[in-house]
Short mmCIF file of C-alpha atoms and ligand atoms in Angstrom, two decimals:
data_model
loop_
_atom_site.label_atom_id
_atom_site.label_comp_id
_atom_site.label_asym_id
_atom_site.label_seq_id
_atom_site.Cartn_x
_atom_site.Cartn_y
_atom_site.Cartn_z
CA UNK A 1 0.00 0.00 -0.01
CA UNK A 2 1.47 3.23 -1.15
CA UNK A 3 0.50 6.89 -1.04
CA UNK A 4 2.19 10.16 -1.96
CA UNK A 5 1.44 13.72 -0.92
CA UNK A 6 2.90 16.55 -2.95
CA UNK A 7 2.86 20.29 -2.58
CA UNK A 8 4.33 23.21 -4.49
CA UNK A 9 6.05 26.32 -3.17
CA UNK A 10 8.22 29.34 -3.81
CA UNK A 11 11.71 30.27 -2.56
CA UNK A 12 10.06 32.29 0.30
CA UNK A 13 7.59 29.56 1.11
CA UNK A 14 9.39 26.43 0.08
CA UNK A 15 7.54 23.24 -0.66
CA UNK A 16 9.99 21.42 1.63
CA UNK A 17 8.06 22.91 4.58
CA UNK A 18 6.05 19.75 4.05
CA UNK A 19 8.87 18.00 5.91
CA UNK A 20 8.27 20.21 8.97
CA UNK A 21 4.54 19.71 8.78
CA UNK A 22 4.89 15.94 8.61
CA UNK A 23 7.67 15.96 11.22
CA UNK A 24 9.77 13.86 8.84
CA UNK A 25 12.97 15.19 7.36
CA UNK A 26 13.01 15.26 3.53
CA UNK A 27 16.64 14.20 3.33
CA UNK A 28 16.41 10.83 4.97
CA UNK A 29 14.34 7.75 4.41
CA UNK A 30 12.87 6.50 7.65
CA UNK A 31 11.25 3.29 8.73
CA UNK A 32 8.78 2.85 11.57
CA UNK A 33 7.43 -0.36 12.87
CA UNK A 34 3.69 -0.29 13.30
CA UNK A 35 1.35 -2.98 14.57
CA UNK A 36 0.79 -4.27 11.03
CA UNK A 37 4.18 -4.07 9.47
CA UNK A 38 6.91 -1.61 8.60
CA UNK A 39 6.01 1.85 7.40
CA UNK A 40 8.54 3.74 5.31
CA UNK A 41 8.53 7.49 4.78
CA UNK A 42 10.70 8.97 2.06
CA UNK A 43 10.73 11.88 -0.36
CA UNK A 44 10.98 11.05 -4.09
CA UNK A 45 11.46 14.76 -4.66
CA UNK A 46 12.28 17.57 -2.25
CA UNK A 47 12.78 21.02 -3.78
CA UNK A 48 11.58 24.50 -2.95
CA UNK A 49 9.16 24.35 -5.88
CA UNK A 50 7.89 20.86 -5.45
CA UNK A 51 8.10 18.35 -2.68
CA UNK A 52 6.60 14.87 -2.47
CA UNK A 53 6.42 12.67 0.56
CA UNK A 54 5.67 8.98 0.18
CA UNK A 55 4.29 6.57 2.73
CA UNK A 56 4.72 2.89 2.05
CA UNK A 57 3.39 0.19 4.30
CA UNK A 58 4.74 -3.28 4.07
CA UNK A 59 2.03 -5.58 5.32
CA UNK A 60 3.09 -9.17 5.63
CA UNK A 61 0.01 -10.70 3.98
CA UNK A 62 0.78 -8.67 0.89
CA UNK A 63 4.16 -10.30 0.71
CA UNK A 64 2.47 -13.64 1.15
CA UNK A 65 0.25 -13.02 -1.82
CA UNK A 66 3.19 -11.84 -3.85
CA UNK A 67 5.07 -15.02 -3.01
CA UNK A 68 2.05 -17.06 -4.00
CA UNK A 69 1.80 -15.36 -7.34
CA UNK A 70 3.00 -17.33 -10.32
CA UNK A 71 2.32 -20.62 -8.55
CA UNK A 72 -0.94 -20.93 -10.54
CA UNK A 73 -1.15 -22.16 -14.08
CA UNK A 74 1.28 -19.70 -15.65
CA UNK A 75 -0.65 -16.46 -15.58
CA UNK A 76 -3.97 -18.28 -15.80
CA UNK A 77 -7.03 -16.64 -14.25
CA UNK A 78 -6.61 -18.55 -10.96
CA UNK A 79 -3.26 -17.07 -10.25
CA UNK A 80 -4.31 -13.51 -11.01
CA UNK A 81 -7.58 -13.90 -9.16
CA UNK A 82 -5.96 -15.29 -6.08
CA UNK A 83 -4.76 -11.82 -5.35
CA UNK A 84 -8.27 -10.44 -5.38
CA UNK A 85 -10.23 -13.19 -3.69
CA UNK A 86 -7.84 -13.40 -0.79
CA UNK A 87 -9.16 -10.75 1.57
CA UNK A 88 -5.93 -9.88 3.28
CA UNK A 89 -4.51 -7.36 0.87
CA UNK A 90 -7.83 -5.53 0.88
CA UNK A 91 -7.47 -4.88 4.54
CA UNK A 92 -4.28 -3.01 3.71
CA UNK A 93 -6.29 0.13 3.38
CA UNK A 94 -7.54 0.15 6.95
CA UNK A 95 -4.17 -1.02 8.16
CA UNK A 96 -2.74 1.83 6.17
CA UNK A 97 -4.95 4.31 7.99
CA UNK A 98 -3.66 2.98 11.28
CA UNK A 99 -0.09 3.38 10.02
CA UNK A 100 -0.89 6.89 8.80
CA UNK A 101 -2.11 7.89 12.21
CA UNK A 102 0.86 6.50 14.06
CA UNK A 103 3.55 7.80 11.66
CA UNK A 104 1.96 11.24 11.20
CA UNK A 105 0.22 11.65 14.54
CA UNK A 106 1.30 15.28 15.17
CA UNK A 107 0.56 16.25 11.59
CA UNK A 108 -2.91 14.76 11.91
CA UNK A 109 -3.53 16.95 14.91
CA UNK A 110 -2.24 19.98 13.00
CA UNK A 111 0.61 20.48 15.44
CA UNK A 112 3.83 22.03 14.07
CA UNK A 113 6.10 24.05 16.37
CA UNK A 114 8.59 24.82 13.60
CA UNK A 115 6.06 26.21 11.13
CA UNK A 116 2.87 26.90 13.10
CA UNK A 117 1.46 29.30 10.49
CA UNK A 118 1.96 26.79 7.67
CA UNK A 119 0.06 24.17 9.65
CA UNK A 120 -2.92 26.49 9.77
CA UNK A 121 -3.03 27.40 6.11
CA UNK A 122 -4.48 25.59 3.13
CA UNK A 123 -1.70 24.26 0.88
CA UNK A 124 -1.85 23.29 -2.76
CA UNK A 125 -1.90 19.53 -2.32
CA UNK A 126 -1.89 16.52 -4.57
CA UNK A 127 -2.46 13.10 -3.09
CA UNK A 128 -1.96 9.96 -5.13
CA UNK A 129 -2.93 6.43 -4.25
CA UNK A 130 -2.07 4.14 -7.14
CA UNK A 131 -4.18 1.21 -5.89
CA UNK A 132 -6.93 1.86 -3.43
CA UNK A 133 -9.35 -0.92 -2.55
CA UNK A 134 -12.69 0.81 -3.03
CA UNK A 135 -15.97 -0.97 -2.58
CA UNK A 136 -18.41 1.20 -4.49
CA UNK A 137 -15.87 2.07 -7.19
CA UNK A 138 -14.90 5.45 -8.62
CA UNK A 139 -18.42 6.83 -8.17
CA UNK A 140 -18.35 6.41 -4.45
CA UNK A 141 -14.79 7.69 -4.26
CA UNK A 142 -15.99 10.91 -5.90
CA UNK A 143 -19.05 11.16 -3.63
CA UNK A 144 -16.83 10.91 -0.59
CA UNK A 145 -14.04 13.30 -1.55
CA UNK A 146 -15.71 15.92 -3.72
CA UNK A 147 -17.86 17.44 -0.95
CA UNK A 148 -14.63 18.06 0.96
CA UNK A 149 -13.33 20.37 -1.72
CA UNK A 150 -11.10 17.95 -3.63
CA UNK A 151 -10.91 17.70 -7.37
CA UNK A 152 -11.06 13.94 -7.77
CA UNK A 153 -9.60 11.74 -10.44
CA UNK A 154 -10.65 8.15 -9.85
CA UNK A 155 -10.49 5.30 -12.29
CA UNK A 156 -10.96 1.60 -11.91
CA UNK A 157 -7.95 -0.58 -12.22
CA UNK A 158 -8.63 -3.48 -14.59
CA UNK A 159 -8.90 -6.83 -12.89
CA UNK A 160 -6.21 -8.09 -15.15
CA UNK A 161 -4.55 -5.96 -17.80
CA UNK A 162 -4.22 -9.04 -20.01
CA UNK A 163 -7.96 -9.81 -19.82
CA UNK A 164 -9.85 -6.55 -20.30
CA UNK A 165 -13.12 -8.51 -20.71
CA UNK A 166 -12.98 -9.38 -17.00
CA UNK A 167 -13.78 -5.77 -16.29
CA UNK A 168 -12.75 -3.72 -13.30
CA UNK A 169 -11.15 -4.87 -10.10
CA UNK A 170 -12.20 -3.35 -6.82
CA UNK A 171 -9.11 -1.20 -6.92
CA UNK A 172 -9.17 2.42 -7.94
CA UNK A 173 -6.34 4.70 -8.91
CA UNK A 174 -6.96 7.89 -6.99
CA UNK A 175 -5.64 11.42 -7.42
CA UNK A 176 -6.88 14.22 -5.20
CA UNK A 177 -6.02 17.84 -5.93
CA UNK A 178 -7.05 20.71 -3.75
CA UNK A 179 -6.16 23.61 -1.45
CA UNK A 180 -6.52 21.99 1.92
CA UNK A 181 -4.80 22.15 5.30
CA UNK A 182 -2.44 19.24 5.61
CA UNK A 183 -3.98 18.06 8.89
CA UNK A 184 -7.38 18.08 7.32
CA UNK A 185 -6.21 16.18 4.24
CA UNK A 186 -4.67 13.51 6.46
CA UNK A 187 -7.88 13.27 8.47
CA UNK A 188 -9.94 12.82 5.31
CA UNK A 189 -7.65 9.96 4.30
CA UNK A 190 -7.54 8.47 7.77
CA UNK A 191 -11.32 8.10 7.79
CA UNK A 192 -12.16 7.55 4.14
CA UNK A 193 -9.53 4.98 3.17
CA UNK A 194 -10.90 2.36 5.56
CA UNK A 195 -14.45 3.39 4.66
CA UNK A 196 -13.74 2.64 0.99
CA UNK A 197 -11.93 -0.53 1.91
CA UNK A 198 -14.98 -1.64 3.92
CA UNK A 199 -13.11 -4.54 5.44
CA UNK A 200 -13.43 -5.62 9.03
CA UNK A 201 -9.94 -6.44 9.95
CA UNK A 202 -9.98 -5.42 13.59
CA UNK A 203 -12.51 -5.45 16.37
CA UNK A 204 -14.36 -2.20 16.42
CA UNK A 205 -14.75 -0.94 19.96
CA UNK A 206 -16.60 1.98 21.46
CA UNK A 207 -13.53 4.19 21.37
CA UNK A 208 -13.65 3.99 17.56
CA UNK A 209 -16.55 6.40 17.82
CA UNK A 210 -14.30 8.90 19.57
CA UNK A 211 -11.57 8.38 17.00
CA UNK A 212 -14.03 8.89 14.18
CA UNK A 213 -15.44 12.08 15.66
CA UNK A 214 -12.01 13.45 16.38
CA UNK A 215 -10.81 12.77 12.84
CA UNK A 216 -14.13 13.95 11.41
CA UNK A 217 -14.06 17.26 13.25
CA UNK A 218 -14.90 20.12 10.96
CA UNK A 219 -16.14 18.05 8.03
CA UNK A 220 -18.07 14.92 8.91
CA UNK A 221 -21.09 16.55 10.54
CA UNK A 222 -21.98 18.25 7.26
CA UNK A 223 -20.91 15.48 4.87
CA UNK A 224 -23.79 14.34 2.62
CA UNK A 225 -22.59 10.71 2.89
CA UNK A 226 -22.24 10.90 6.65
CA UNK A 227 -24.39 7.85 7.26
CA UNK A 228 -22.47 5.61 4.89
CA UNK A 229 -19.14 6.85 6.23
CA UNK A 230 -20.17 6.37 9.84
CA UNK A 231 -21.67 2.94 9.38
CA UNK A 232 -18.84 1.56 7.29
CA UNK A 233 -16.18 3.05 9.52
CA UNK A 234 -17.77 1.40 12.50
CA UNK A 235 -18.09 -1.90 10.61
CA UNK A 236 -21.87 -1.53 10.45
CA UNK A 237 -22.25 -1.92 14.20
CA UNK A 238 -25.59 -0.21 14.49
CA UNK A 239 -25.41 0.81 18.15
CA UNK A 240 -22.04 2.52 17.58
CA UNK A 241 -23.23 4.07 14.33
CA UNK A 242 -26.26 5.48 16.06
CA UNK A 243 -24.15 6.84 18.87
CA UNK A 244 -21.84 8.54 16.38
CA UNK A 245 -24.71 9.95 14.32
CA UNK A 246 -26.35 11.32 17.43
CA UNK A 247 -23.18 13.04 18.52
CA UNK A 248 -22.63 14.38 15.02
CA UNK A 249 -26.14 15.80 15.07
CA UNK A 250 -25.32 17.62 18.30
CA UNK A 251 -22.18 18.97 16.64
CA UNK A 252 -24.16 20.09 13.61
CA UNK A 253 -26.79 21.74 15.69
CA UNK A 254 -24.20 23.40 17.90
CA UNK A 255 -22.59 24.72 14.72
CA UNK A 256 -25.96 25.91 13.55
CA UNK A 257 -26.63 27.43 16.95
CA UNK A 258 -26.96 30.87 15.50
CA UNK A 259 -29.77 29.71 13.28
CA UNK A 260 -31.30 27.94 16.23
CA UNK A 261 -31.20 30.98 18.47
CA UNK A 262 -32.65 32.98 15.64
CA UNK A 263 -35.33 30.34 15.35
CA UNK A 264 -36.16 30.68 19.02
CA UNK A 265 -36.22 34.42 18.71
CA UNK A 266 -38.58 33.95 15.85
CA UNK A 267 -40.81 31.67 17.84
CA UNK A 268 -41.23 34.40 20.43
CA UNK A 269 -40.79 37.48 18.26
CA UNK A 270 -44.49 38.13 18.07
CA UNK A 271 -44.15 39.01 21.74
CA UNK A 272 -42.76 42.34 20.65
CA UNK A 273 -45.35 42.45 17.88
CA UNK A 274 -47.62 45.33 17.00
CA UNK A 275 -49.57 45.80 20.21
CA UNK A 276 -52.48 47.68 18.64
CA UNK A 277 -53.27 45.10 16.02
CA UNK A 278 -52.59 42.10 18.22
CA UNK A 279 -53.50 43.02 21.78
CA UNK A 280 -52.25 39.63 22.98
CA UNK A 281 -49.06 38.51 21.24
CA UNK A 282 -49.25 35.10 19.62
CA UNK A 283 -46.47 33.58 21.72
CA UNK A 284 -48.37 34.56 24.87
CA UNK A 285 -51.59 33.12 23.55
CA UNK A 286 -49.79 29.93 22.67
CA UNK A 287 -48.49 29.56 26.22
CA UNK A 288 -51.92 30.27 27.67
CA UNK A 289 -53.50 27.66 25.42
CA UNK A 290 -50.86 25.12 26.42
CA UNK A 291 -51.22 25.85 30.13
CA UNK A 292 -55.00 25.51 29.89
CA UNK A 293 -54.74 22.09 28.20
CA UNK A 294 -52.14 20.85 30.68
CA UNK A 295 -54.31 21.92 33.61
CA UNK A 296 -57.40 20.35 32.07
CA UNK A 297 -55.50 17.09 31.63
CA UNK A 298 -54.47 17.22 35.30
CA UNK A 299 -50.82 16.87 34.33
CA UNK A 300 -48.29 17.32 37.15
CA UNK A 301 -45.06 16.10 35.65
CA UNK A 302 -44.43 17.86 32.33
CA UNK A 303 -41.81 17.75 29.60
CA UNK A 304 -41.17 20.82 27.46
CA UNK A 305 -39.47 19.29 24.41
CA UNK A 306 -37.52 21.83 22.37
CA UNK A 307 -37.94 24.29 25.24
CA UNK A 308 -35.77 26.98 23.62
CA UNK A 309 -35.11 29.86 26.01
CA UNK A 310 -37.43 28.52 28.65
CA UNK A 311 -40.42 30.88 28.56
CA UNK A 312 -42.90 28.03 28.96
CA UNK A 313 -40.86 26.41 31.71
CA UNK A 314 -40.93 29.75 33.51
CA UNK A 315 -44.72 29.99 33.16
CA UNK A 316 -45.16 26.41 34.39
CA UNK A 317 -43.04 27.12 37.48
CA UNK A 318 -45.53 29.77 38.57
CA UNK A 319 -48.28 27.16 38.98
CA UNK A 320 -47.66 24.77 41.88
CA UNK A 321 -49.83 22.13 40.26
CA UNK A 322 -46.88 21.40 38.02
CA UNK A 323 -44.74 19.41 40.38
CA UNK A 324 -41.96 18.45 38.01
CA UNK A 325 -40.99 20.41 34.92
CA UNK A 326 -38.29 19.29 32.52
CA UNK A 327 -37.02 21.41 29.61
CA UNK A 328 -35.14 19.57 26.88
CA UNK A 329 -33.38 21.14 23.92
CA UNK A 330 -30.60 20.22 21.58
CA UNK A 331 -29.08 23.68 21.67
CA UNK A 332 -26.68 24.30 24.55
CA UNK A 333 -26.87 27.96 23.87
CA UNK A 334 -30.65 28.01 24.20
CA UNK A 335 -30.38 26.03 27.46
CA UNK A 336 -27.82 28.46 28.84
CA UNK A 337 -30.16 31.36 28.13
CA UNK A 338 -33.05 29.39 29.65
CA UNK A 339 -31.04 28.70 32.83
CA UNK A 340 -30.27 32.39 33.15
CA UNK A 341 -33.89 33.37 32.56
CA UNK A 342 -35.03 30.92 35.24
CA UNK A 343 -32.23 32.02 37.59
CA UNK A 344 -31.65 28.33 38.20
CA UNK A 345 -28.62 28.97 40.39
CA UNK A 346 -30.61 31.23 42.73
CA UNK A 347 -33.84 29.28 43.08
CA UNK A 348 -34.87 28.18 46.56
CA UNK A 349 -34.58 24.48 47.31
CA UNK A 350 -38.27 23.71 46.80
CA UNK A 351 -38.46 25.48 43.46
CA UNK A 352 -35.16 24.06 42.27
CA UNK A 353 -36.39 20.57 43.00
CA UNK A 354 -39.29 21.10 40.58
CA UNK A 355 -37.31 22.10 37.53
CA UNK A 356 -34.61 20.55 35.41
CA UNK A 357 -33.05 21.36 32.03
CA UNK A 358 -31.06 18.98 29.91
CA UNK A 359 -29.62 18.63 26.47
CA UNK A 360 -30.99 15.97 24.18
CA UNK A 361 -32.07 15.36 20.64
CA UNK A 362 -35.67 14.48 19.99
CA UNK A 363 -34.65 12.47 16.96
CA UNK A 364 -33.50 9.68 19.30
CA UNK A 365 -35.30 7.64 21.91
CA UNK A 366 -34.24 8.67 25.36
CA UNK A 367 -34.94 6.79 28.62
CA UNK A 368 -34.93 10.05 30.54
CA UNK A 369 -38.18 11.05 28.81
CA UNK A 370 -40.21 8.09 30.07
CA UNK A 371 -42.85 8.25 32.77
CA UNK A 372 -44.19 11.82 32.41
CA UNK A 373 -47.83 12.94 32.44
CA UNK A 374 -47.50 15.26 29.51
CA UNK A 375 -45.11 16.51 26.84
CA UNK A 376 -45.25 19.79 24.94
CA UNK A 377 -43.77 20.32 21.49
CA UNK A 378 -44.33 24.03 20.98
CA UNK A 379 -43.20 25.26 17.54
CA UNK A 380 -40.65 22.47 17.26
CA UNK A 381 -41.72 19.92 14.63
CA UNK A 382 -41.33 22.41 11.77
CA UNK A 383 -37.63 22.71 12.63
CA UNK A 384 -36.95 19.10 11.74
CA UNK A 385 -36.35 17.90 8.20
CA UNK A 386 -39.38 15.88 7.13
CA UNK A 387 -37.40 12.63 6.80
CA UNK A 388 -36.34 13.02 10.47
CA UNK A 389 -39.87 13.50 11.72
CA UNK A 390 -40.73 9.78 12.03
CA UNK A 391 -37.77 9.46 14.42
CA UNK A 392 -39.21 12.19 16.64
CA UNK A 393 -42.65 10.60 16.41
CA UNK A 394 -41.25 7.33 17.63
CA UNK A 395 -39.16 8.90 20.37
CA UNK A 396 -42.13 10.82 21.79
CA UNK A 397 -45.24 8.74 21.02
CA UNK A 398 -43.68 5.31 20.76
CA UNK A 399 -40.98 5.38 23.43
CA UNK A 400 -41.60 8.20 25.99
CA UNK A 401 -45.41 7.76 25.77
CA UNK A 402 -46.75 10.45 28.08
CA UNK A 403 -50.54 10.43 28.67
CA UNK A 404 -50.92 13.80 26.94
CA UNK A 405 -48.93 15.36 24.10
CA UNK A 406 -49.47 18.91 22.86
CA UNK A 407 -48.07 19.86 19.48
CA UNK A 408 -48.26 23.41 18.11
CA UNK A 409 -47.08 24.51 14.68
CA UNK A 410 -47.77 27.39 12.27
CA UNK A 411 -50.78 27.16 10.02
CA UNK A 412 -49.33 28.06 6.61
CA UNK A 413 -52.74 29.09 5.26
CA UNK A 414 -52.71 32.02 7.66
CA UNK A 415 -49.48 33.39 6.14
CA UNK A 416 -51.45 35.53 3.66
CA UNK A 417 -52.69 37.51 6.66
CA UNK A 418 -49.16 38.51 7.71
CA UNK A 419 -48.65 41.75 5.84
CA UNK A 420 -44.87 41.63 5.92
CA UNK A 421 -44.55 38.09 4.60
CA UNK A 422 -43.95 37.78 0.86
CA UNK A 423 -46.32 35.34 -0.84
CA UNK A 424 -45.19 31.71 -0.76
CA UNK A 425 -42.69 32.25 2.06
CA UNK A 426 -42.51 30.45 5.37
CA UNK A 427 -42.36 32.43 8.59
CA UNK A 428 -38.76 31.67 9.31
CA UNK A 429 -35.70 30.49 7.38
CA UNK A 430 -35.17 27.58 9.75
CA UNK A 431 -38.68 26.23 9.23
CA UNK A 432 -38.22 23.13 7.12
CA UNK A 433 -41.92 23.10 6.30
CA UNK A 434 -45.17 24.73 7.30
CA UNK A 435 -48.42 22.81 7.14
CA UNK A 436 -51.97 23.62 6.10
CA UNK A 437 -54.66 22.59 8.57
CA UNK A 438 -55.36 19.52 6.49
CA UNK A 439 -51.71 18.46 6.31
CA UNK A 440 -51.34 18.88 10.06
CA UNK A 441 -54.45 16.78 10.69
CA UNK A 442 -53.31 14.08 8.32
CA UNK A 443 -50.03 13.85 10.14
CA UNK A 444 -51.64 13.93 13.59
CA UNK A 445 -54.24 11.26 12.74
CA UNK A 446 -51.56 8.99 11.39
CA UNK A 447 -49.38 9.37 14.49
CA UNK A 448 -52.32 8.97 16.84
CA UNK A 449 -53.52 5.85 15.04
CA UNK A 450 -50.14 4.27 14.97
CA UNK A 451 -49.34 4.79 18.64
CA UNK A 452 -52.68 4.42 20.37
CA UNK A 453 -53.62 8.07 20.95
CA UNK A 454 -56.83 10.06 20.35
CA UNK A 455 -56.42 13.56 18.94
CA UNK A 456 -58.39 16.79 18.80
CA UNK A 457 -57.49 20.27 17.57
CA UNK A 458 -57.51 23.67 19.23
CA UNK A 459 -57.04 26.94 17.31
CA UNK A 460 -54.59 29.43 18.83
CA UNK A 461 -54.97 33.12 17.94
CA UNK A 462 -57.82 34.66 15.93
CA UNK A 463 -59.62 31.86 14.04
CA UNK A 464 -60.03 33.37 10.56
CA UNK A 465 -63.18 32.04 8.85
CA UNK A 466 -61.30 31.57 5.63
CA UNK A 467 -57.73 30.59 6.48
CA UNK A 468 -58.03 29.46 10.11
CA UNK A 469 -55.86 30.47 13.09
CA UNK A 470 -52.18 31.49 12.91
CA UNK A 471 -51.13 28.63 15.21
CA UNK A 472 -52.65 25.17 15.23
CA UNK A 473 -52.50 22.90 18.23
CA UNK A 474 -53.14 19.17 18.40
CA UNK A 475 -54.00 17.62 21.75
CA UNK A 476 -53.16 13.91 21.90
CA UNK A 477 -54.45 11.66 24.70
CA UNK A 478 -53.26 8.14 25.25
CA UNK A 479 -56.09 5.65 24.84
CA UNK A 480 -54.19 2.44 24.80
CA UNK A 481 -51.63 2.02 27.50
CA UNK A 482 -50.00 -0.99 25.95
CA UNK A 483 -46.84 -0.19 24.01
CA UNK A 484 -47.16 0.12 20.28
CA UNK A 485 -45.22 -3.07 19.77
CA UNK A 486 -47.47 -5.06 22.08
CA UNK A 487 -50.39 -3.68 20.18
CA UNK A 488 -48.94 -4.72 16.87
CA UNK A 489 -48.09 -8.13 18.23
CA UNK A 490 -51.64 -8.54 19.50
CA UNK A 491 -53.13 -7.47 16.17
N1 SAH B 501 -40.61 25.69 22.34
C1 SAH B 501 -40.06 27.04 22.20
C2 SAH B 501 -38.95 27.16 21.19
C3 SAH B 501 -39.31 26.86 19.76
S1 SAH B 501 -37.96 27.06 18.60
C4 SAH B 501 -41.14 28.04 21.93
O1 SAH B 501 -42.27 27.64 21.66
O2 SAH B 501 -40.89 29.22 22.00
C5 SAH B 501 -37.54 25.39 18.26
C6 SAH B 501 -36.64 24.75 19.32
O3 SAH B 501 -36.52 23.39 19.01
C7 SAH B 501 -35.26 25.32 19.34
O4 SAH B 501 -34.91 25.68 20.65
C8 SAH B 501 -34.38 24.18 18.84
O5 SAH B 501 -33.09 24.15 19.44
C9 SAH B 501 -35.19 23.00 19.23
N2 SAH B 501 -34.90 21.81 18.41
C10 SAH B 501 -34.82 21.71 17.07
N3 SAH B 501 -34.55 20.45 16.69
C11 SAH B 501 -34.43 19.74 17.84
C12 SAH B 501 -34.14 18.37 18.11
N4 SAH B 501 -33.88 17.50 17.14
N5 SAH B 501 -34.07 17.99 19.40
C13 SAH B 501 -34.32 18.84 20.40
N6 SAH B 501 -34.60 20.14 20.20
C14 SAH B 501 -34.66 20.59 18.93
#
């Protein structure tokens, strides 16, 4: 397994700085023993204008295959195929990633005392891998590297040059060209080479998730093929993949925190709305409607899911009938603001015992959400991408299963009544969708039916005869206390 990394430079900023960045001197060839064989680092060229570092890993099984070669019937298919049906050389790619991380560990972390500024800057890089085992072929190679800013040249290597009719092998010749920080480039390779290899050569343990997230920092959370990368990297161990995806979602949402906070501001912005036209701001009306339903349901222990800056939690605290109030949000920033608003650190013991805030994503089932009387999703569902919504449905209605669930969301039909909103626009950039009354009801009926709830609807804000109210609320009540799965099993 062999890989080269080249860069170009000028007399002032010589390409040989690559040697400092890799912590390997360009003038000497060095050998390192790694757990899977000997890794060699050497520089086929090392000038101010152009410098190339090569990493070669000698894996013993490769040598074995090489020795075996020629023992077949003189270049007959068997002999050539033996190299490809034996799985050991394929594993070279993940072994190679391990070697890469041990030989270039400081470079991977972007550490370079000698040239700190060079470590931070994007360099003109060219990476070549003459034979990369790639399950999924050149197409997948492109899908993985192009979103990271690389210009990708990927072509299948023929199974056997002498027998073109056999078609392509699972090897790809890969060239990546781009302006990328060296540490980042190494991290792309460290993760994506084994992903393309897709071989399970070592036992994947829980700390692989940490390794993946560390190497994926800054690029994996936004990668369109994140799921494939995560699941292959973790050898399709679903529990680990899920763990990684969940943590990546938290990363993504923390990155998008500005949008989130803006979204929360939006959810409450009508509070500062035109007081003459709307004597009672919509956000206030929403809270009143929610409180009234919770009281009517006799709920004492209440979850506020997607609590944002905690206005509802604050309102709930004022009514002693709510004995336990839990605010959950994925945004740390929102929770920090909520904690400040609630003065959590200064509450008396009795009050403090009633309230709790924690971070969590509603797209995943969570044991901490079980056993409550009621859950509120106020202006939250429209912030999830539609394909993620079934996950939230299951987490709330299938797994947490409170007796009462209140869901509020904008009624898109009402948008024509907002004077400042251009036609066809949603109320906020972070809204992934806005529903008509019918769409909301369709969704709610489906969820209720599937999970054993009954549902009715309550308008919030002025109920316009033509377009309905600005906010629509669905009130779900549990009718069937058996879990959805028991129900299905019984049916
Ligand atoms: N419920 C509040 C805030 C609504 S804004 C109110 O009515 O004013 C939407 C909130 O949902 C934001 O705070 C956002 O961080 C949160 N959110 C979005 N997606 C989420 C998810 N997957 N898990 C948990 N919270 C989420």
